[in-house]
Structures are given as structure tokens and as C-alpha cells.
PDB file of C-alpha atoms in Angstrom:
ATOM      1  CA  VAL A   1      61.187  34.880   2.947  1.00 94.00           C
ATOM      2  CA  THR A   2      60.656  32.046   0.482  1.00 95.00           C
ATOM      3  CA  THR A   3      57.497  29.977   0.076  1.00 96.00           C
ATOM      4  CA  THR A   4      57.755  26.749  -1.917  1.00 97.00           C
ATOM      5  CA  VAL A   5      54.629  25.160  -3.404  1.00 97.00           C
ATOM      6  CA  THR A   6      54.747  21.506  -4.423  1.00 96.00           C
ATOM      7  CA  ASP A   7      52.443  18.718  -5.521  1.00 95.00           C
ATOM      8  CA  GLY A   8      54.154  15.808  -3.821  1.00 93.00           C
ATOM      9  CA  SER A   9      57.737  16.607  -4.731  1.00 94.00           C
ATOM     10  CA  ALA A  10      56.951  18.422  -8.007  1.00 96.00           C
ATOM     11  CA  PRO A  11      57.073  22.245  -7.992  1.00 97.00           C
ATOM     12  CA  VAL A  12      53.809  24.047  -8.825  1.00 97.00           C
ATOM     13  CA  ALA A  13      54.319  27.075 -11.087  1.00 98.00           C
ATOM     14  CA  GLY A  14      51.701  29.818 -11.227  1.00 98.00           C
ATOM     15  CA  ALA A  15      50.226  29.290  -7.744  1.00 98.00           C
ATOM     16  CA  SER A  16      48.930  32.353  -5.903  1.00 98.00           C
ATOM     17  CA  VAL A  17      50.659  32.901  -2.562  1.00 98.00           C
ATOM     18  CA  SER A  18      49.556  35.145   0.317  1.00 98.00           C
ATOM     19  CA  THR A  19      52.095  35.631   3.090  1.00 97.00           C
ATOM     20  CA  THR A  20      51.720  37.428   6.402  1.00 97.00           C
ATOM     21  CA  LEU A  21      54.700  38.377   8.532  1.00 96.00           C
ATOM     22  CA  THR A  22      53.852  39.086  12.198  1.00 97.00           C
ATOM     23  CA  LEU A  23      56.520  40.969  14.136  1.00 96.00           C
ATOM     24  CA  PRO A  24      57.124  40.846  17.910  1.00 95.00           C
ATOM     25  CA  ASN A  25      55.323  44.174  18.501  1.00 95.00           C
ATOM     26  CA  GLY A  26      52.185  42.841  16.768  1.00 95.00           C
ATOM     27  CA  THR A  27      52.698  44.659  13.470  1.00 94.00           C
ATOM     28  CA  THR A  28      51.644  42.587  10.466  1.00 96.00           C
ATOM     29  CA  VAL A  29      52.928  42.939   6.924  1.00 95.00           C
ATOM     30  CA  SER A  30      51.244  41.104   4.051  1.00 97.00           C
ATOM     31  CA  TYR A  31      52.593  40.210   0.636  1.00 96.00           C
ATOM     32  CA  THR A  32      51.058  38.419  -2.334  1.00 97.00           C
ATOM     33  CA  GLY A  33      52.657  36.937  -5.398  1.00 97.00           C
ATOM     34  CA  THR A  34      52.865  34.027  -7.799  1.00 98.00           C
ATOM     35  CA  THR A  35      55.248  31.099  -7.824  1.00 98.00           C
ATOM     36  CA  GLY A  36      57.788  30.840 -10.602  1.00 97.00           C
ATOM     37  CA  THR A  37      58.719  27.766 -12.624  1.00 97.00           C
ATOM     38  CA  ASN A  38      60.596  26.340  -9.639  1.00 97.00           C
ATOM     39  CA  GLY A  39      57.481  26.588  -7.431  1.00 97.00           C
ATOM     40  CA  THR A  40      58.853  29.369  -5.232  1.00 98.00           C
ATOM     41  CA  TYR A  41      57.712  32.857  -4.319  1.00 97.00           C
ATOM     42  CA  THR A  42      60.232  35.103  -2.515  1.00 96.00           C
ATOM     43  CA  PHE A  43      60.099  38.553  -0.947  1.00 94.00           C
ATOM     44  CA  ASN A  44      62.526  40.529   1.171  1.00 95.00           C
ATOM     45  CA  TYR A  45      61.652  42.474   4.300  1.00 93.00           C
ATOM     46  CA  ARG A  46      64.120  44.429   6.411  1.00 93.00           C
ATOM     47  CA  ILE A  47      63.366  44.304  10.127  1.00 92.00           C
ATOM     48  CA  ASN A  48      64.077  47.461  12.121  1.00 92.00           C
ATOM     49  CA  VAL A  49      64.570  46.129  15.648  1.00 93.00           C
ATOM     50  CA  ARG A  50      64.148  49.640  17.088  1.00 92.00           C
ATOM     51  CA  LYS A  51      60.564  49.660  15.822  1.00 91.00           C
ATOM     52  CA  THR A  52      59.639  45.980  16.114  1.00 90.00           C
ATOM     53  CA  GLY A  53      61.400  45.173  19.365  1.00 91.00           C
ATOM     54  CA  THR A  54      62.922  41.819  20.140  1.00 95.00           C
ATOM     55  CA  GLY A  55      61.098  38.536  20.585  1.00 96.00           C
ATOM     56  CA  THR A  56      59.298  35.970  18.497  1.00 97.00           C
ATOM     57  CA  GLY A  57      57.733  36.664  15.122  1.00 96.00           C
ATOM     58  CA  SER A  58      55.949  34.405  12.663  1.00 97.00           C
ATOM     59  CA  VAL A  59      55.389  33.900   8.963  1.00 97.00           C
ATOM     60  CA  THR A  60      52.290  32.228   7.512  1.00 98.00           C
ATOM     61  CA  SER A  61      51.801  31.480   3.813  1.00 97.00           C
ATOM     62  CA  THR A  62      48.756  30.159   1.982  1.00 98.00           C
ATOM     63  CA  ALA A  63      48.917  28.920  -1.601  1.00 98.00           C
ATOM     64  CA  SER A  64      46.082  28.310  -4.038  1.00 97.00           C
ATOM     65  CA  MET A  65      45.699  27.266  -7.639  1.00 97.00           C
ATOM     66  CA  ALA A  66      42.779  25.923  -9.665  1.00 97.00           C
ATOM     67  CA  GLY A  67      42.773  22.133  -9.742  1.00 95.00           C
ATOM     68  CA  TYR A  68      44.718  21.832  -6.465  1.00 95.00           C
ATOM     69  CA  THR A  69      43.763  21.805  -2.806  1.00 95.00           C
ATOM     70  CA  ASP A  70      44.803  25.011  -1.005  1.00 96.00           C
ATOM     71  CA  GLY A  71      47.731  24.601   1.342  1.00 96.00           C
ATOM     72  CA  SER A  72      49.365  26.611   4.085  1.00 97.00           C
ATOM     73  CA  GLY A  73      52.374  26.586   6.337  1.00 96.00           C
ATOM     74  CA  SER A  74      53.899  28.678   9.060  1.00 97.00           C
ATOM     75  CA  THR A  75      57.070  29.080  11.078  1.00 97.00           C
ATOM     76  CA  THR A  76      58.398  31.273  13.858  1.00 97.00           C
ATOM     77  CA  PHE A  77      61.641  33.217  14.147  1.00 96.00           C
ATOM     78  CA  THR A  78      63.454  35.116  16.887  1.00 96.00           C
ATOM     79  CA  ILE A  79      64.617  38.727  16.701  1.00 95.00           C
ATOM     80  CA  GLN A  80      67.391  39.487  19.163  1.00 92.00           C
TER      81      GLN A  80
END
């Protein structure tokens, strides 16, 4: 999962990112990190469909940094 933080089209390095992954069975997994020089924060998570089941999951990220307005974004995904 990759979160990209920008100011307009310019990447924002050093932003704090909080990401929550919600799986089809309702389990949530949270990660935090800091964007690199390219404005991205990435983590990997392996989904075990036997435990999570199939269906729709979601990812929500919130970014913050002094001097900037906090921002957030989300998306959904399907596990088959």
C-alpha cells in the first residue's frame, strides 16, 4: 500500500502518515510512518483469505505536517 503526499503537484517529504486497512471480516490493521523525499510512504501486508474471507476491504490514510493542512484519502479493494 502506498500513500503519496503532495502540495499541489510537489511531493511533501517528512509528513506523518497514519493508514488503516479494514478487511472484509472487519479486522483492522494500522500502520504509521513518514514520507520519504518522493512524498511516499509504503508498507506491505499479506492478506490470508482463509482468515479474512472474501469481499470488499478499504484503506484510509491521513497525512499531517506542520505548516500544512491535514489531508486524507481512501479507496476500496476486492478480495476474491
